[in-house]
Amino acid sequence: SFSTANQLYGDNHPDVSRVLSESGENFRISGFFNEALELSSTALDISVILFGRDNLTVAHSLFRKAQILRDSVQFEEAEQLYSETLTIVSSKLNEDNGLFGMVLADLGECFRLMKRKSQAEEKFRLAINILKNSHGEGSLIVAETLCNYSNLLVDIRNPSAAVQ
């Protein structure tokens, strides 16, 4: 837990950041977005102090925070963090990396929910190709991205059925 990690390592330690980030993810999945956002923000702050802004650990923290913001319908803020994540990941890894594909897929879903269909389609198509190569065609992340892409196609063909 956070308090145990904090007692063992102090406030600014990578393990404290990791525990906070994972706890935030658990709260996000459970629908407790305020708690998730607080933990995720603290994890991000610690990561930036430890590693600087241009670091893959920070990119991962930005990605998790973006997911929380997207799920709590704060789309513009989420888009900003997804974009920053992509910038960091592409500067550190090649763009056919699985993390890059996962961020593109999430950004595509964010755009779909914002009804920015052409941008969503572009991100989904890129993400699917990257994720098929990095994770395998039958992987869960590819299936999830294909499902979200098919939801976009339904939205395009039947605007009255689109997510409100």
Short mmCIF file of the C-alpha atoms (twelve columns), coordinates in Angstrom:
data_MODEL
# 
_entry.id   MODEL 
# 
loop_
_atom_site.group_PDB 
_atom_site.id 
_atom_site.type_symbol 
_atom_site.label_atom_id 
_atom_site.label_alt_id 
_atom_site.label_comp_id 
_atom_site.label_asym_id 
_atom_site.label_seq_id 
_atom_site.Cartn_x 
_atom_site.Cartn_y 
_atom_site.Cartn_z 
_atom_site.pdbx_PDB_model_num 
ATOM 1   C CA . SER A 1   0.000   0.000   0.000   1 
ATOM 2   C CA . PHE A 2   0.927   3.649   -0.335  1 
ATOM 3   C CA . SER A 3   1.551   4.206   3.369   1 
ATOM 4   C CA . THR A 4   3.833   1.169   3.579   1 
ATOM 5   C CA . ALA A 5   5.830   2.227   0.519   1 
ATOM 6   C CA . ASN A 6   5.957   5.784   1.768   1 
ATOM 7   C CA . GLN A 7   7.238   4.664   5.200   1 
ATOM 8   C CA . LEU A 8   9.866   2.417   3.640   1 
ATOM 9   C CA . TYR A 9   11.150  4.749   0.940   1 
ATOM 10  C CA . GLY A 10  10.025  8.307   1.686   1 
ATOM 11  C CA . ASP A 11  7.894   10.604  -0.435  1 
ATOM 12  C CA . ASN A 12  9.857   10.687  -3.692  1 
ATOM 13  C CA . HIS A 13  10.759  7.136   -4.577  1 
ATOM 14  C CA . PRO A 14  9.929   5.179   -7.759  1 
ATOM 15  C CA . ASP A 15  8.167   2.455   -5.771  1 
ATOM 16  C CA . VAL A 16  5.912   5.029   -4.115  1 
ATOM 17  C CA . SER A 17  5.054   6.408   -7.548  1 
ATOM 18  C CA . ARG A 18  4.360   2.893   -8.856  1 
ATOM 19  C CA . VAL A 19  2.081   2.010   -5.930  1 
ATOM 20  C CA . LEU A 20  0.176   5.276   -6.340  1 
ATOM 21  C CA . SER A 21  -0.167  4.737   -10.080 1 
ATOM 22  C CA . GLU A 22  -1.418  1.170   -9.687  1 
ATOM 23  C CA . SER A 23  -3.819  2.202   -6.922  1 
ATOM 24  C CA . GLY A 24  -5.111  4.983   -9.164  1 
ATOM 25  C CA . GLU A 25  -5.685  2.440   -11.934 1 
ATOM 26  C CA . ASN A 26  -7.692  0.262   -9.548  1 
ATOM 27  C CA . PHE A 27  -9.843  3.244   -8.563  1 
ATOM 28  C CA . ARG A 28  -10.335 4.151   -12.257 1 
ATOM 29  C CA . ILE A 29  -11.495 0.656   -13.112 1 
ATOM 30  C CA . SER A 30  -13.871 0.789   -10.135 1 
ATOM 31  C CA . GLY A 31  -15.296 4.122   -11.285 1 
ATOM 32  C CA . PHE A 32  -13.860 6.234   -8.453  1 
ATOM 33  C CA . PHE A 33  -12.438 8.887   -10.740 1 
ATOM 34  C CA . ASN A 34  -11.726 11.624  -8.177  1 
ATOM 35  C CA . GLU A 35  -9.657  9.255   -6.050  1 
ATOM 36  C CA . ALA A 36  -7.971  7.839   -9.136  1 
ATOM 37  C CA . LEU A 37  -7.104  11.297  -10.405 1 
ATOM 38  C CA . GLU A 38  -5.625  12.347  -7.056  1 
ATOM 39  C CA . LEU A 39  -3.411  9.243   -6.830  1 
ATOM 40  C CA . SER A 40  -2.427  9.436   -10.488 1 
ATOM 41  C CA . SER A 41  -1.531  13.126  -10.217 1 
ATOM 42  C CA . THR A 42  0.679   12.462  -7.199  1 
ATOM 43  C CA . ALA A 43  2.367   9.544   -8.975  1 
ATOM 44  C CA . LEU A 44  2.999   11.773  -11.991 1 
ATOM 45  C CA . ASP A 45  4.439   14.555  -9.817  1 
ATOM 46  C CA . ILE A 46  6.824   12.108  -8.130  1 
ATOM 47  C CA . SER A 47  7.907   10.645  -11.475 1 
ATOM 48  C CA . VAL A 48  8.625   14.094  -12.901 1 
ATOM 49  C CA . ILE A 49  10.708  14.984  -9.812  1 
ATOM 50  C CA . LEU A 50  12.677  11.739  -10.078 1 
ATOM 51  C CA . PHE A 51  13.136  11.411  -13.836 1 
ATOM 52  C CA . GLY A 52  12.351  14.728  -15.522 1 
ATOM 53  C CA . ARG A 53  9.476   15.264  -17.929 1 
ATOM 54  C CA . ASP A 54  11.014  13.447  -20.929 1 
ATOM 55  C CA . ASN A 55  11.045  9.906   -19.532 1 
ATOM 56  C CA . LEU A 56  9.142   6.674   -20.259 1 
ATOM 57  C CA . THR A 57  8.092   6.297   -16.622 1 
ATOM 58  C CA . VAL A 58  6.575   9.769   -16.826 1 
ATOM 59  C CA . ALA A 59  4.933   8.831   -20.144 1 
ATOM 60  C CA . HIS A 60  3.317   5.844   -18.455 1 
ATOM 61  C CA . SER A 61  2.042   8.088   -15.636 1 
ATOM 62  C CA . LEU A 62  0.693   10.579  -18.194 1 
ATOM 63  C CA . PHE A 63  -1.031  7.721   -20.040 1 
ATOM 64  C CA . ARG A 64  -2.750  6.483   -16.889 1 
ATOM 65  C CA . LYS A 65  -3.864  9.977   -15.951 1 
ATOM 66  C CA . ALA A 66  -5.200  10.517  -19.495 1 
ATOM 67  C CA . GLN A 67  -7.262  7.327   -19.186 1 
ATOM 68  C CA . ILE A 68  -8.800  8.591   -15.953 1 
ATOM 69  C CA . LEU A 69  -9.617  11.945  -17.527 1 
ATOM 70  C CA . ARG A 70  -11.149 10.244  -20.583 1 
ATOM 71  C CA . ASP A 71  -13.252 7.928   -18.438 1 
ATOM 72  C CA . SER A 72  -14.438 10.888  -16.347 1 
ATOM 73  C CA . VAL A 73  -15.473 12.744  -19.544 1 
ATOM 74  C CA . GLN A 74  -12.702 15.351  -19.378 1 
ATOM 75  C CA . PHE A 75  -11.818 14.788  -23.013 1 
ATOM 76  C CA . GLU A 76  -9.808  17.924  -23.818 1 
ATOM 77  C CA . GLU A 77  -7.516  17.398  -20.831 1 
ATOM 78  C CA . ALA A 78  -7.159  13.723  -21.732 1 
ATOM 79  C CA . GLU A 79  -6.263  14.594  -25.329 1 
ATOM 80  C CA . GLN A 80  -3.510  16.912  -24.098 1 
ATOM 81  C CA . LEU A 81  -1.969  14.165  -21.937 1 
ATOM 82  C CA . TYR A 82  -2.280  11.520  -24.671 1 
ATOM 83  C CA . SER A 83  -0.470  13.873  -27.058 1 
ATOM 84  C CA . GLU A 84  2.279   14.520  -24.538 1 
ATOM 85  C CA . THR A 85  2.596   10.770  -23.931 1 
ATOM 86  C CA . LEU A 86  2.952   10.108  -27.669 1 
ATOM 87  C CA . THR A 87  5.654   12.775  -27.933 1 
ATOM 88  C CA . ILE A 88  7.700   11.223  -25.138 1 
ATOM 89  C CA . VAL A 89  7.228   7.631   -26.335 1 
ATOM 90  C CA . SER A 90  8.126   8.472   -29.940 1 
ATOM 91  C CA . SER A 91  11.284  10.275  -28.767 1 
ATOM 92  C CA . LYS A 92  12.425  7.239   -26.755 1 
ATOM 93  C CA . LEU A 93  11.143  4.283   -28.782 1 
ATOM 94  C CA . ASN A 94  10.251  3.679   -32.381 1 
ATOM 95  C CA . GLU A 95  6.650   4.314   -33.339 1 
ATOM 96  C CA . ASP A 96  5.891   0.650   -33.984 1 
ATOM 97  C CA . ASN A 97  6.247   -0.025  -30.261 1 
ATOM 98  C CA . GLY A 98  3.260   -1.521  -28.453 1 
ATOM 99  C CA . LEU A 99  3.047   1.341   -25.950 1 
ATOM 100 C CA . PHE A 100 2.765   3.829   -28.808 1 
ATOM 101 C CA . GLY A 101 -0.023  1.701   -30.295 1 
ATOM 102 C CA . MET A 102 -1.870  1.494   -26.974 1 
ATOM 103 C CA . VAL A 103 -1.769  5.266   -26.540 1 
ATOM 104 C CA . LEU A 104 -2.998  5.766   -30.126 1 
ATOM 105 C CA . ALA A 105 -5.864  3.342   -29.485 1 
ATOM 106 C CA . ASP A 106 -6.903  5.201   -26.338 1 
ATOM 107 C CA . LEU A 107 -6.628  8.551   -28.104 1 
ATOM 108 C CA . GLY A 108 -8.788  7.126   -30.890 1 
ATOM 109 C CA . GLU A 109 -11.430 6.171   -28.335 1 
ATOM 110 C CA . CYS A 110 -11.202 9.635   -26.799 1 
ATOM 111 C CA . PHE A 111 -11.767 11.193  -30.236 1 
ATOM 112 C CA . ARG A 112 -14.694 8.820   -30.860 1 
ATOM 113 C CA . LEU A 113 -16.336 9.897   -27.621 1 
ATOM 114 C CA . MET A 114 -15.742 13.532  -28.613 1 
ATOM 115 C CA . LYS A 115 -17.441 12.760  -31.952 1 
ATOM 116 C CA . ARG A 116 -14.270 13.663  -33.858 1 
ATOM 117 C CA . LYS A 117 -14.774 10.718  -36.162 1 
ATOM 118 C CA . SER A 118 -12.117 11.297  -38.812 1 
ATOM 119 C CA . GLN A 119 -9.415  11.771  -36.193 1 
ATOM 120 C CA . ALA A 120 -10.668 8.704   -34.318 1 
ATOM 121 C CA . GLU A 121 -10.575 6.589   -37.458 1 
ATOM 122 C CA . GLU A 122 -7.017  7.675   -38.251 1 
ATOM 123 C CA . LYS A 123 -5.786  6.813   -34.735 1 
ATOM 124 C CA . PHE A 124 -7.616  3.469   -34.660 1 
ATOM 125 C CA . ARG A 125 -6.199  2.391   -38.033 1 
ATOM 126 C CA . LEU A 126 -2.640  3.253   -37.013 1 
ATOM 127 C CA . ALA A 127 -3.078  1.624   -33.605 1 
ATOM 128 C CA . ILE A 128 -4.474  -1.608  -35.039 1 
ATOM 129 C CA . ASN A 129 -1.511  -2.027  -37.393 1 
ATOM 130 C CA . ILE A 130 1.031   -1.286  -34.666 1 
ATOM 131 C CA . LEU A 131 -0.680  -3.501  -32.089 1 
ATOM 132 C CA . LYS A 132 -1.033  -6.443  -34.496 1 
ATOM 133 C CA . ASN A 133 2.720   -6.288  -35.098 1 
ATOM 134 C CA . SER A 134 3.725   -5.721  -31.472 1 
ATOM 135 C CA . HIS A 135 1.209   -7.893  -29.593 1 
ATOM 136 C CA . GLY A 136 -0.033  -10.360 -32.208 1 
ATOM 137 C CA . GLU A 137 -3.231  -10.416 -34.208 1 
ATOM 138 C CA . GLY A 138 -5.128  -12.480 -31.637 1 
ATOM 139 C CA . SER A 139 -4.160  -10.403 -28.601 1 
ATOM 140 C CA . LEU A 140 -6.702  -8.876  -26.262 1 
ATOM 141 C CA . ILE A 141 -5.515  -5.315  -26.921 1 
ATOM 142 C CA . VAL A 142 -6.014  -5.796  -30.668 1 
ATOM 143 C CA . ALA A 143 -9.494  -7.241  -30.083 1 
ATOM 144 C CA . GLU A 144 -10.417 -4.331  -27.809 1 
ATOM 145 C CA . THR A 145 -9.154  -1.781  -30.327 1 
ATOM 146 C CA . LEU A 146 -11.038 -3.506  -33.158 1 
ATOM 147 C CA . CYS A 147 -14.185 -3.422  -31.011 1 
ATOM 148 C CA . ASN A 148 -13.776 0.306   -30.371 1 
ATOM 149 C CA . TYR A 149 -13.099 0.872   -34.073 1 
ATOM 150 C CA . SER A 150 -16.244 -1.043  -34.994 1 
ATOM 151 C CA . ASN A 151 -18.189 1.162   -32.547 1 
ATOM 152 C CA . LEU A 152 -16.844 4.159   -34.465 1 
ATOM 153 C CA . LEU A 153 -18.008 2.650   -37.763 1 
ATOM 154 C CA . VAL A 154 -21.484 2.170   -36.275 1 
ATOM 155 C CA . ASP A 155 -21.402 5.813   -35.130 1 
ATOM 156 C CA . ILE A 156 -20.471 6.926   -38.660 1 
ATOM 157 C CA . ARG A 157 -23.121 4.826   -40.397 1 
ATOM 158 C CA . ASN A 158 -25.872 5.467   -37.878 1 
ATOM 159 C CA . PRO A 159 -25.342 8.852   -36.205 1 
ATOM 160 C CA . SER A 160 -28.529 8.511   -34.161 1 
ATOM 161 C CA . ALA A 161 -27.025 5.416   -32.446 1 
ATOM 162 C CA . ALA A 162 -23.792 7.228   -31.557 1 
ATOM 163 C CA . VAL A 163 -22.651 7.511   -27.942 1 
ATOM 164 C CA . GLN A 164 -24.260 10.508  -26.261 1 
# 
